């Protein structure tokens, strides 16, 4: 008499094993069942496992609501059980293992370790093996030579197709076609790539030869042997398991038990420098056992992966360049070209963002005078054209001295100096930018660039503030925050037209203080202390250009 074991897998719970020693074994929801599975998807008495008169184990459905599934096929009648079968009742999976009774059968001698059950090979050796073709393969040197040439030509054709693929999806389509054509036992294929370069594999694409449950769900990774892929990735080895059900390396892998996987292949995507990913495949039928020293399907699969690696590397490089171009374009909206170049060179970005930091800096607010009244006399398109030209002209003075644009607030420009790269002379830079904006506006007014002459009020304050990318996943702004910003914003309201005012904090940081006089202490809304304000002396020169 034989004894049957059921290995029970319930999602979210550790695996367990139950022995079936009696002639009849009932599975169901009722407590009196031999295996009680208290779930709504399982009927009160769902399935029956029993010993038939011939001494074989069989299973039958007991008229359950959701049916009994054996090896992905619904049971319509009693069916014999064999080791490695997979039974599904509701959402519970039961792996079958039949043991010969020691009383009726003599113990079997221990099986020697078979090198064909699980093969681990160096990926580079496998590639050379498949291309070289040993003489013993054909027994004829000339035929062997011709076969090697044929294989090389085949690889060249595959490489051409891969090189023409412009996207990762197109690369995978080419690989899928080759694998399903050449390796007929393979049922599913997956491409995993270390996209971020941090050693973490990400499932990029997947395909199934036939319509199997969950097999074609691209980003569902439940059927992939993750521990196998990680070993392949870390150690740059190719792995073939002829029978994954009996391979200890697959223990704990849900997909092996649930999907009845028999064989698996996993090979690294590698070039001479690094491993960039893994090509993984499985088979519902046992892969042909083979000698580890000469395994055709594994060596071909590994050689193909080597070609795929170059295409994936090219795709990763393209993504990186496109990402850098996008980041550069975004940074150039806020920073001068020299600052952008420095940020890109030193790698100051984390996931495309500038990490918020606290720094000593100077903040500048430059606001148009009387623009609300002027806009009432203009068309919307006229307002847009005027502001676009105004902002473009004024930012030239900011960027010329290494300043950073924070934002446009209506007709106001907010900029700062001293970050993201430290600038010891940030106060002097802010003042030079302010004077440059005022002088440039005077020249534009003299040339009658605008429908009406424009005037600016500019305020500068210096101190500690936090600056960096702030926002949500959907929207991020590079901005500066803190009390130093609030003071600068309040000071702009007391500045005379065509002048610049600075705080005492800015004045003390200036290396060249000429051209500013103290106007007194001022109190501002929301600021709990008086602020000493200094004003530039340039009204006479500006009045010559503004009527």
Short mmCIF file of C-alpha atoms in Angstrom, two decimals:
data_model
loop_
_atom_site.label_atom_id
_atom_site.label_comp_id
_atom_site.label_asym_id
_atom_site.label_seq_id
_atom_site.Cartn_x
_atom_site.Cartn_y
_atom_site.Cartn_z
CA UNK A 1 0.00 0.00 0.00
CA UNK A 2 1.23 3.48 -0.82
CA UNK A 3 1.01 6.60 1.29
CA UNK A 4 0.12 9.98 -0.15
CA UNK A 5 1.27 13.39 1.02
CA UNK A 6 -0.39 16.73 0.21
CA UNK A 7 1.70 19.88 0.38
CA UNK A 8 -0.74 22.71 1.13
CA UNK A 9 -0.19 26.22 -0.17
CA UNK A 10 -2.54 29.02 0.92
CA UNK A 11 -1.57 32.56 -0.10
CA UNK A 12 -0.28 34.57 2.83
CA UNK A 13 0.31 31.48 5.01
CA UNK A 14 3.32 29.18 5.42
CA UNK A 15 3.24 25.89 3.54
CA UNK A 16 2.23 22.74 5.44
CA UNK A 17 2.03 19.02 4.71
CA UNK A 18 -0.71 16.51 5.49
CA UNK A 19 -0.41 12.71 5.18
CA UNK A 20 -3.18 10.63 3.57
CA UNK A 21 -2.91 7.13 5.05
CA UNK A 22 -6.55 5.99 5.04
CA UNK A 23 -8.38 4.63 2.01
CA UNK A 24 -10.70 7.65 1.76
CA UNK A 25 -9.81 11.29 2.39
CA UNK A 26 -12.40 14.08 2.19
CA UNK A 27 -11.46 17.72 1.48
CA UNK A 28 -14.01 20.43 2.26
CA UNK A 29 -15.22 23.32 4.39
CA UNK A 30 -16.88 21.25 7.14
CA UNK A 31 -14.88 20.69 10.36
CA UNK A 32 -15.42 16.93 10.13
CA UNK A 33 -13.61 16.73 6.76
CA UNK A 34 -10.20 15.03 6.82
CA UNK A 35 -8.76 18.29 5.45
CA UNK A 36 -10.83 21.26 6.60
CA UNK A 37 -10.34 24.37 4.45
CA UNK A 38 -12.72 27.00 5.90
CA UNK A 39 -13.04 29.26 2.87
CA UNK A 40 -16.17 30.45 1.07
CA UNK A 41 -14.88 29.30 -2.34
CA UNK A 42 -14.73 25.70 -1.06
CA UNK A 43 -17.85 23.56 -0.76
CA UNK A 44 -18.87 21.75 2.41
CA UNK A 45 -17.58 18.48 0.97
CA UNK A 46 -15.53 19.51 -2.05
CA UNK A 47 -13.32 16.61 -3.20
CA UNK A 48 -12.53 13.01 -2.35
CA UNK A 49 -9.17 11.22 -2.58
CA UNK A 50 -9.42 7.45 -2.33
CA UNK A 51 -7.63 4.13 -2.94
CA UNK A 52 -9.22 2.18 -5.80
CA UNK A 53 -9.34 -1.67 -5.83
CA UNK A 54 -6.25 -1.77 -8.00
CA UNK A 55 -4.29 -0.02 -5.24
CA UNK A 56 -3.96 3.37 -6.98
CA UNK A 57 -4.82 6.78 -5.59
CA UNK A 58 -7.62 8.66 -7.34
CA UNK A 59 -9.41 11.99 -6.91
CA UNK A 60 -12.96 12.99 -7.75
CA UNK A 61 -15.07 16.10 -7.33
CA UNK A 62 -18.05 15.75 -4.97
CA UNK A 63 -20.34 18.11 -6.88
CA UNK A 64 -18.63 21.26 -5.58
CA UNK A 65 -19.75 24.71 -6.67
CA UNK A 66 -16.39 25.82 -8.09
CA UNK A 67 -15.10 22.44 -9.20
CA UNK A 68 -11.84 20.58 -8.56
CA UNK A 69 -8.87 21.42 -10.78
CA UNK A 70 -6.12 18.88 -11.45
CA UNK A 71 -3.04 20.15 -13.32
CA UNK A 72 -5.05 23.13 -14.61
CA UNK A 73 -7.87 20.90 -15.95
CA UNK A 74 -11.29 20.71 -14.30
CA UNK A 75 -12.29 17.21 -13.23
CA UNK A 76 -15.40 15.74 -14.81
CA UNK A 77 -14.82 12.26 -13.42
CA UNK A 78 -12.50 10.37 -11.13
CA UNK A 79 -8.88 10.67 -12.16
CA UNK A 80 -5.72 8.84 -11.00
CA UNK A 81 -3.12 10.77 -9.03
CA UNK A 82 0.63 10.68 -9.51
CA UNK A 83 3.49 12.35 -7.74
CA UNK A 84 3.95 16.02 -8.62
CA UNK A 85 0.32 16.53 -9.60
CA UNK A 86 -1.20 19.82 -8.47
CA UNK A 87 -4.77 19.96 -7.14
CA UNK A 88 -6.65 23.25 -6.86
CA UNK A 89 -9.75 23.63 -4.67
CA UNK A 90 -10.94 27.20 -4.48
CA UNK A 91 -7.81 29.32 -3.91
CA UNK A 92 -5.90 26.51 -2.19
CA UNK A 93 -3.24 24.50 -4.04
CA UNK A 94 -2.24 20.98 -3.02
CA UNK A 95 0.97 19.39 -4.30
CA UNK A 96 0.77 15.59 -4.52
CA UNK A 97 3.60 13.29 -3.48
CA UNK A 98 3.10 9.51 -3.34
CA UNK A 99 5.36 7.47 -1.08
CA UNK A 100 5.84 3.72 -1.38
CA UNK A 101 4.97 1.93 1.84
CA UNK A 102 8.06 0.45 3.49
CA UNK A 103 6.05 -2.60 4.50
CA UNK A 104 5.17 -3.59 0.93
CA UNK A 105 8.17 -2.30 -0.97
CA UNK A 106 11.87 -2.73 -0.20
CA UNK A 107 13.60 0.57 0.37
CA UNK A 108 15.12 2.08 -2.71
CA UNK A 109 18.84 2.72 -2.67
CA UNK A 110 19.63 6.43 -2.54
CA UNK A 111 19.89 7.94 -5.97
CA UNK A 112 23.24 9.41 -6.84
CA UNK A 113 23.33 13.13 -7.44
CA UNK A 114 22.44 13.53 -11.06
CA UNK A 115 24.32 16.33 -12.78
CA UNK A 116 21.42 16.61 -15.21
CA UNK A 117 18.76 17.40 -12.60
CA UNK A 118 20.01 20.93 -12.02
CA UNK A 119 22.76 22.37 -14.14
CA UNK A 120 24.77 25.44 -13.16
CA UNK A 121 27.20 26.66 -15.78
CA UNK A 122 29.39 29.69 -16.31
CA UNK A 123 27.61 31.86 -18.87
CA UNK A 124 30.75 32.65 -20.86
CA UNK A 125 31.69 28.96 -21.17
CA UNK A 126 28.20 28.15 -22.45
CA UNK A 127 28.42 30.78 -25.18
CA UNK A 128 31.75 29.46 -26.41
CA UNK A 129 30.39 25.91 -26.31
CA UNK A 130 27.37 26.64 -28.50
CA UNK A 131 29.37 28.58 -31.09
CA UNK A 132 32.36 26.24 -31.16
CA UNK A 133 30.48 22.91 -31.64
CA UNK A 134 32.68 20.05 -30.43
CA UNK A 135 33.89 17.50 -33.00
CA UNK A 136 32.09 14.76 -31.14
CA UNK A 137 28.76 16.39 -31.96
CA UNK A 138 28.93 15.24 -35.58
CA UNK A 139 31.90 12.90 -35.84
CA UNK A 140 33.02 14.66 -39.01
CA UNK A 141 35.38 17.63 -38.82
CA UNK A 142 34.12 19.26 -42.01
CA UNK A 143 30.49 18.88 -41.01
CA UNK A 144 31.29 20.24 -37.57
CA UNK A 145 33.01 23.25 -39.14
CA UNK A 146 30.03 23.91 -41.40
CA UNK A 147 27.68 23.66 -38.44
CA UNK A 148 29.73 26.20 -36.47
CA UNK A 149 29.62 28.62 -39.42
CA UNK A 150 25.87 28.09 -39.71
CA UNK A 151 25.41 28.89 -36.04
CA UNK A 152 27.50 32.04 -36.33
CA UNK A 153 25.41 33.19 -39.29
CA UNK A 154 22.26 32.51 -37.30
CA UNK A 155 23.57 34.62 -34.42
CA UNK A 156 24.40 37.44 -36.83
CA UNK A 157 20.81 37.40 -38.12
CA UNK A 158 19.44 37.47 -34.59
CA UNK A 159 21.80 40.32 -33.70
CA UNK A 160 20.64 42.33 -36.74
CA UNK A 161 17.01 41.99 -35.69
CA UNK A 162 17.82 42.97 -32.11
CA UNK A 163 19.84 45.98 -33.20
CA UNK A 164 16.93 47.23 -35.30
CA UNK A 165 14.62 47.17 -32.27
CA UNK A 166 14.20 50.68 -30.90
CA UNK A 167 12.24 49.88 -27.75
CA UNK A 168 12.44 47.28 -25.01
CA UNK A 169 9.10 45.89 -26.18
CA UNK A 170 10.50 45.40 -29.67
CA UNK A 171 13.62 43.71 -28.26
CA UNK A 172 11.48 41.29 -26.28
CA UNK A 173 9.31 40.50 -29.30
CA UNK A 174 12.42 39.42 -31.20
CA UNK A 175 13.63 37.28 -28.28
CA UNK A 176 10.21 35.73 -27.78
CA UNK A 177 9.98 34.70 -31.42
CA UNK A 178 13.40 33.02 -31.34
CA UNK A 179 12.88 31.21 -28.03
CA UNK A 180 9.43 29.83 -28.83
CA UNK A 181 10.69 28.70 -32.25
CA UNK A 182 13.89 27.02 -31.10
CA UNK A 183 12.99 25.70 -27.64
CA UNK A 184 9.66 23.94 -28.08
CA UNK A 185 9.29 22.89 -24.43
CA UNK A 186 9.35 26.47 -23.17
CA UNK A 187 5.91 27.70 -22.16
CA UNK A 188 6.61 31.14 -20.66
CA UNK A 189 9.35 33.71 -21.03
CA UNK A 190 10.26 36.77 -18.96
CA UNK A 191 12.78 39.59 -19.28
CA UNK A 192 14.05 41.15 -16.05
CA UNK A 193 16.37 44.17 -16.12
CA UNK A 194 18.36 46.11 -13.55
CA UNK A 195 16.93 49.40 -14.79
CA UNK A 196 18.24 51.64 -12.01
CA UNK A 197 21.66 49.97 -11.87
CA UNK A 198 21.21 49.27 -8.16
CA UNK A 199 21.14 45.47 -8.30
CA UNK A 200 17.34 45.14 -8.17
CA UNK A 201 15.70 43.28 -11.04
CA UNK A 202 12.50 44.66 -12.52
CA UNK A 203 10.15 42.59 -14.68
CA UNK A 204 10.01 44.45 -18.00
CA UNK A 205 8.05 42.06 -20.23
CA UNK A 206 6.63 38.54 -20.30
CA UNK A 207 4.90 36.19 -22.74
CA UNK A 208 3.29 32.76 -22.85
CA UNK A 209 3.22 30.27 -25.70
CA UNK A 210 -0.39 29.40 -24.84
CA UNK A 211 -3.07 31.16 -22.85
CA UNK A 212 -2.15 30.16 -19.33
CA UNK A 213 -3.58 31.83 -16.21
CA UNK A 214 -1.55 34.94 -15.30
CA UNK A 215 1.20 34.02 -17.76
CA UNK A 216 0.67 37.00 -20.05
CA UNK A 217 0.18 39.52 -17.28
CA UNK A 218 3.30 41.57 -17.93
CA UNK A 219 3.80 42.97 -14.46
CA UNK A 220 2.50 40.00 -12.47
CA UNK A 221 5.62 38.24 -11.23
CA UNK A 222 4.04 35.43 -9.22
CA UNK A 223 5.14 32.76 -11.69
CA UNK A 224 8.82 33.75 -11.81
CA UNK A 225 11.40 32.00 -9.61
CA UNK A 226 12.86 35.12 -8.03
CA UNK A 227 15.52 33.36 -5.97
CA UNK A 228 16.77 31.62 -9.11
CA UNK A 229 16.92 34.91 -11.02
CA UNK A 230 18.79 36.62 -8.20
CA UNK A 231 21.38 33.82 -8.08
CA UNK A 232 21.85 34.02 -11.85
CA UNK A 233 22.20 37.81 -11.66
CA UNK A 234 24.64 37.86 -8.75
CA UNK A 235 26.89 34.99 -9.81
CA UNK A 236 26.71 35.30 -13.61
CA UNK A 237 25.75 31.64 -13.95
CA UNK A 238 23.20 29.92 -16.17
CA UNK A 239 20.78 27.55 -14.46
CA UNK A 240 18.69 24.74 -15.92
CA UNK A 241 16.44 22.71 -13.66
CA UNK A 242 15.22 19.54 -15.35
CA UNK A 243 12.63 18.98 -12.60
CA UNK A 244 11.91 22.07 -10.56
CA UNK A 245 9.48 20.21 -8.31
CA UNK A 246 12.36 18.24 -6.79
CA UNK A 247 14.94 21.04 -6.85
CA UNK A 248 15.62 22.48 -3.40
CA UNK A 249 16.64 25.79 -4.97
CA UNK A 250 12.97 26.32 -5.81
CA UNK A 251 11.68 25.68 -2.30
CA UNK A 252 9.35 28.46 -1.19
CA UNK A 253 8.64 29.59 -4.75
CA UNK A 254 4.85 29.81 -5.00
CA UNK A 255 4.82 29.46 -8.78
CA UNK A 256 6.59 26.09 -8.80
CA UNK A 257 3.89 24.39 -6.75
CA UNK A 258 0.89 26.34 -7.97
CA UNK A 259 1.53 26.22 -11.70
CA UNK A 260 2.96 22.72 -11.87
CA UNK A 261 6.22 23.92 -13.38
CA UNK A 262 8.57 21.04 -14.21
CA UNK A 263 11.55 22.70 -15.85
CA UNK A 264 13.11 26.16 -15.74
CA UNK A 265 15.89 28.05 -17.49
CA UNK A 266 17.51 31.25 -16.23
CA UNK A 267 20.51 32.95 -17.80
CA UNK A 268 22.21 36.31 -17.21
CA UNK A 269 22.14 39.21 -19.65
CA UNK A 270 25.82 40.01 -19.62
CA UNK A 271 28.59 41.68 -21.53
CA UNK A 272 32.29 41.92 -20.80
CA UNK A 273 31.72 44.45 -18.02
CA UNK A 274 28.55 43.69 -16.13
CA UNK A 275 25.27 41.78 -15.80
CA UNK A 276 22.27 43.95 -16.67
CA UNK A 277 19.42 41.48 -16.26
CA UNK A 278 18.08 37.95 -16.53
CA UNK A 279 16.22 35.97 -19.19
CA UNK A 280 13.92 33.47 -17.48
CA UNK A 281 11.77 30.69 -18.93
CA UNK A 282 9.75 27.78 -17.60
CA UNK A 283 8.10 24.65 -18.95
CA UNK A 284 5.06 22.72 -17.74
CA UNK A 285 6.65 19.53 -19.05
CA UNK A 286 9.94 18.21 -17.76
CA UNK A 287 12.83 19.51 -19.82
CA UNK A 288 14.96 16.81 -21.35
CA UNK A 289 17.66 15.64 -18.99
CA UNK A 290 21.13 16.21 -20.31
CA UNK A 291 24.77 16.05 -19.52
CA UNK A 292 25.88 19.23 -17.78
CA UNK A 293 28.99 19.34 -19.96
CA UNK A 294 27.04 19.54 -23.20
CA UNK A 295 23.59 21.05 -22.81
CA UNK A 296 22.27 22.43 -26.09
CA UNK A 297 19.19 24.32 -24.97
CA UNK A 298 20.94 25.96 -22.02
CA UNK A 299 23.98 26.97 -24.08
CA UNK A 300 21.77 28.39 -26.85
CA UNK A 301 19.59 30.22 -24.33
CA UNK A 302 22.69 31.71 -22.70
CA UNK A 303 24.22 32.72 -26.03
CA UNK A 304 20.97 34.42 -27.03
CA UNK A 305 20.91 36.28 -23.71
CA UNK A 306 24.38 37.62 -24.44
CA UNK A 307 23.09 39.19 -27.67
CA UNK A 308 20.04 40.52 -25.86
CA UNK A 309 22.31 42.12 -23.26
CA UNK A 310 23.90 44.42 -25.82
CA UNK A 311 20.48 45.57 -27.03
CA UNK A 312 19.29 46.11 -23.47
CA UNK A 313 22.49 48.04 -22.70
CA UNK A 314 21.82 50.24 -25.70
CA UNK A 315 18.24 50.81 -24.52
CA UNK A 316 19.42 51.64 -20.98
CA UNK A 317 21.95 54.13 -22.34
CA UNK A 318 19.28 55.75 -24.49
CA UNK A 319 16.97 56.01 -21.50
CA UNK A 320 19.77 57.54 -19.45
CA UNK A 321 20.60 60.12 -22.12
CA UNK A 322 16.94 60.99 -22.60
CA UNK A 323 16.53 61.28 -18.86
CA UNK A 324 19.56 63.54 -18.57
CA UNK A 325 18.31 65.68 -21.45
CA UNK A 326 14.92 66.01 -19.75
CA UNK A 327 16.56 66.89 -16.43
CA UNK A 328 18.87 69.38 -18.12
CA UNK A 329 15.92 70.99 -19.89
CA UNK A 330 14.07 71.24 -16.57
CA UNK A 331 17.09 72.66 -14.75
CA UNK A 332 17.71 75.25 -17.45
CA UNK A 333 14.34 76.77 -16.63
CA UNK A 334 15.71 77.76 -13.22
CA UNK A 335 19.49 77.88 -13.41
CA UNK A 336 22.17 79.50 -15.47
CA UNK A 337 23.91 77.16 -17.98
CA UNK A 338 27.06 77.07 -15.86
CA UNK A 339 25.13 76.00 -12.76
CA UNK A 340 23.29 73.32 -14.77
CA UNK A 341 26.56 71.94 -16.08
CA UNK A 342 27.98 71.77 -12.56
CA UNK A 343 24.89 70.02 -11.17
CA UNK A 344 24.98 67.40 -13.92
CA UNK A 345 28.74 66.88 -13.53
CA UNK A 346 28.77 66.30 -9.76
CA UNK A 347 25.62 64.16 -9.78
CA UNK A 348 23.72 66.33 -7.30
CA UNK A 349 20.40 64.84 -8.38
CA UNK A 350 18.57 61.96 -6.68
CA UNK A 351 16.04 60.28 -8.98
CA UNK A 352 15.92 63.43 -11.09
CA UNK A 353 15.29 65.64 -8.05
CA UNK A 354 17.46 68.12 -6.18
CA UNK A 355 17.39 67.15 -2.52
CA UNK A 356 16.26 70.02 -0.22
CA UNK A 357 19.12 71.54 1.78
CA UNK A 358 19.53 74.47 4.15
CA UNK A 359 21.88 77.18 2.94
CA UNK A 360 22.85 80.81 3.41
CA UNK A 361 21.50 82.73 0.44
CA UNK A 362 20.03 85.95 -0.89
CA UNK A 363 16.48 86.17 -2.21
CA UNK A 364 15.34 88.78 -4.71
CA UNK A 365 11.81 89.92 -5.61
CA UNK A 366 11.41 92.13 -8.71
CA UNK A 367 7.87 93.37 -9.32
CA UNK A 368 6.46 95.52 -12.10
CA UNK A 369 4.92 98.81 -10.94
CA UNK A 370 1.31 99.50 -11.88
CA UNK A 371 1.02 96.49 -14.11
CA UNK A 372 -2.56 95.70 -13.03
CA UNK A 373 -3.76 99.08 -14.29
CA UNK A 374 -1.73 98.71 -17.48
CA UNK A 375 -3.18 95.26 -18.18
CA UNK A 376 -6.70 96.73 -18.13
CA UNK A 377 -5.75 98.68 -21.25
CA UNK A 378 -4.26 95.68 -23.06
CA UNK A 379 -5.55 92.54 -24.76
CA UNK A 380 -4.78 89.13 -23.21
CA UNK A 381 -2.40 88.29 -26.07
CA UNK A 382 -0.70 91.66 -25.63
CA UNK A 383 -0.20 91.00 -21.93
CA UNK A 384 1.29 87.58 -22.69
CA UNK A 385 3.71 88.98 -25.28
CA UNK A 386 4.81 91.80 -22.96
CA UNK A 387 5.46 89.48 -19.99
CA UNK A 388 7.30 86.93 -22.09
CA UNK A 389 9.67 89.59 -23.41
CA UNK A 390 10.01 91.21 -19.98
CA UNK A 391 10.84 87.94 -18.20
CA UNK A 392 13.31 86.91 -20.90
CA UNK A 393 15.15 90.22 -20.68
CA UNK A 394 15.25 90.38 -16.87
CA UNK A 395 16.41 86.77 -16.43
CA UNK A 396 19.49 87.51 -18.52
CA UNK A 397 20.70 89.73 -15.68
CA UNK A 398 19.92 87.03 -13.10
CA UNK A 399 21.61 84.20 -14.99
CA UNK A 400 24.60 86.37 -15.92
CA UNK A 401 25.76 86.34 -12.29
CA UNK A 402 24.83 82.71 -11.52
CA UNK A 403 21.37 83.28 -10.07
CA UNK A 404 18.48 80.79 -9.98
CA UNK A 405 14.90 81.46 -10.94
CA UNK A 406 12.44 80.31 -8.27
CA UNK A 407 9.19 81.23 -9.99
CA UNK A 408 7.12 83.88 -11.74
CA UNK A 409 4.39 85.25 -9.49
CA UNK A 410 2.09 87.09 -11.86
CA UNK A 411 4.29 89.98 -13.04
CA UNK A 412 6.87 89.41 -10.29
CA UNK A 413 10.19 87.55 -10.58
CA UNK A 414 11.44 85.61 -7.57
CA UNK A 415 15.07 84.49 -7.76
CA UNK A 416 17.85 83.54 -5.37
CA UNK A 417 21.62 83.25 -5.07
CA UNK A 418 23.81 80.94 -3.00
CA UNK A 419 22.19 77.63 -4.02
CA UNK A 420 22.11 74.92 -5.23
CA UNK A 421 25.87 75.48 -5.36
CA UNK A 422 27.32 77.60 -2.53
CA UNK A 423 28.25 81.19 -3.50
CA UNK A 424 30.17 83.05 -0.81
CA UNK A 425 29.39 86.36 -2.52
CA UNK A 426 25.68 85.66 -3.05
CA UNK A 427 24.64 89.08 -1.64
CA UNK A 428 26.91 90.93 -4.10
CA UNK A 429 25.59 88.77 -6.94
CA UNK A 430 21.99 89.57 -5.99
CA UNK A 431 22.71 93.32 -5.96
CA UNK A 432 24.51 93.14 -9.32
CA UNK A 433 21.54 91.25 -10.78
CA UNK A 434 19.13 93.90 -9.43
CA UNK A 435 21.18 96.77 -10.82
CA UNK A 436 21.48 94.91 -14.11
CA UNK A 437 17.70 94.48 -14.35
CA UNK A 438 17.08 98.16 -13.61
CA UNK A 439 19.68 99.34 -16.11
CA UNK A 440 18.43 96.93 -18.80
CA UNK A 441 14.84 98.10 -18.26
CA UNK A 442 15.97 101.73 -18.59
CA UNK A 443 17.54 100.94 -21.99
CA UNK A 444 14.46 99.05 -23.20
CA UNK A 445 12.23 101.93 -22.12
CA UNK A 446 14.50 104.40 -23.95
CA UNK A 447 14.14 102.27 -27.08
CA UNK A 448 10.34 102.22 -26.59
CA UNK A 449 10.20 98.42 -26.65
CA UNK A 450 6.98 98.43 -24.61
CA UNK A 451 3.66 100.13 -25.36
CA UNK A 452 4.23 102.09 -22.13
CA UNK A 453 7.40 102.57 -20.04
CA UNK A 454 7.84 99.91 -17.36
CA UNK A 455 9.19 100.34 -13.83
CA UNK A 456 10.47 97.81 -11.30
CA UNK A 457 10.56 97.58 -7.53
CA UNK A 458 13.29 95.22 -6.32
CA UNK A 459 13.87 93.92 -2.79
CA UNK A 460 16.68 91.69 -1.51
CA UNK A 461 17.06 89.86 1.81
CA UNK A 462 19.75 87.41 2.93
CA UNK A 463 19.83 84.59 5.49
CA UNK A 464 19.27 80.88 6.04
CA UNK A 465 16.61 79.13 3.98
CA UNK A 466 15.71 75.68 2.67
CA UNK A 467 15.98 75.10 -1.07
CA UNK A 468 15.27 72.05 -3.24
CA UNK A 469 12.59 70.15 -5.12
CA UNK A 470 9.34 70.23 -3.16
CA UNK A 471 6.03 68.67 -4.19
CA UNK A 472 4.18 65.46 -4.95
CA UNK A 473 4.73 62.65 -7.46
CA UNK A 474 2.53 64.54 -9.92
CA UNK A 475 4.13 67.99 -9.57
CA UNK A 476 7.49 69.13 -8.26
CA UNK A 477 8.76 72.71 -7.95
CA UNK A 478 12.30 73.79 -7.27
CA UNK A 479 11.82 76.50 -4.65
CA UNK A 480 13.22 78.23 -1.57
CA UNK A 481 11.31 78.34 1.73
CA UNK A 482 11.68 80.09 5.08
CA UNK A 483 11.43 83.37 6.96
CA UNK A 484 14.17 84.92 4.83
CA UNK A 485 11.85 84.67 1.83
CA UNK A 486 8.94 86.25 3.69
CA UNK A 487 10.99 89.30 4.67
CA UNK A 488 12.15 89.87 1.08
CA UNK A 489 8.56 89.63 -0.18
CA UNK A 490 7.33 92.19 2.39
CA UNK A 491 10.20 94.61 1.66
CA UNK A 492 9.28 94.85 -2.02
CA UNK A 493 6.12 96.76 -1.07
CA UNK A 494 8.06 99.74 0.41
CA UNK A 495 10.53 100.09 -2.47
CA UNK A 496 10.19 103.24 -4.63
CA UNK A 497 9.76 102.66 -8.39
CA UNK A 498 13.00 102.02 -10.31
CA UNK A 499 14.93 101.41 -7.10
CA UNK A 500 16.26 98.50 -5.07
CA UNK A 501 16.01 98.03 -1.31
CA UNK A 502 18.06 95.60 0.74
CA UNK A 503 17.86 94.40 4.34
CA UNK A 504 20.54 94.93 6.95
CA UNK A 505 21.35 91.22 6.65
CA UNK A 506 22.15 91.71 2.96
CA UNK A 507 23.99 94.99 3.56
CA UNK A 508 26.32 93.35 6.10
CA UNK A 509 27.17 90.58 3.63
CA UNK A 510 28.13 93.00 0.82
CA UNK A 511 31.77 93.41 -0.04
CA UNK A 512 30.95 96.65 -1.86
CA UNK A 513 28.36 98.75 -0.03
CA UNK A 514 28.59 101.91 -2.10
CA UNK A 515 25.34 103.31 -3.47
CA UNK A 516 23.07 102.31 -0.54
CA UNK A 517 21.84 104.50 2.34
CA UNK A 518 19.89 103.59 5.46
CA UNK A 519 16.24 104.61 5.25
CA UNK A 520 15.35 103.48 8.78
CA UNK A 521 13.65 100.57 10.53
CA UNK A 522 10.45 99.13 9.16
CA UNK A 523 7.88 96.72 10.54
CA UNK A 524 6.15 94.26 8.25
CA UNK A 525 3.04 92.14 8.64
CA UNK A 526 3.87 88.70 10.01
CA UNK A 527 7.44 89.72 10.98
CA UNK A 528 7.93 90.06 14.76
CA UNK A 529 10.95 92.35 14.64
CA UNK A 530 11.88 95.65 12.98
CA UNK A 531 13.97 95.37 9.83
CA UNK A 532 16.61 97.95 8.91
CA UNK A 533 16.26 98.77 5.21
CA UNK A 534 18.86 100.29 2.87
CA UNK A 535 17.92 101.87 -0.47
CA UNK A 536 19.91 102.25 -3.69
CA UNK A 537 20.59 105.74 -5.01
CA UNK A 538 19.82 105.73 -8.73
CA UNK A 539 16.50 107.64 -9.04
CA UNK A 540 18.09 110.50 -10.99
CA UNK A 541 19.46 108.22 -13.67
CA UNK A 542 16.22 106.25 -14.01
CA UNK A 543 14.08 109.39 -14.27
CA UNK A 544 15.87 110.33 -17.48
CA UNK A 545 14.39 107.27 -19.16
CA UNK A 546 10.91 107.11 -17.58
CA UNK A 547 8.35 109.83 -18.11
#
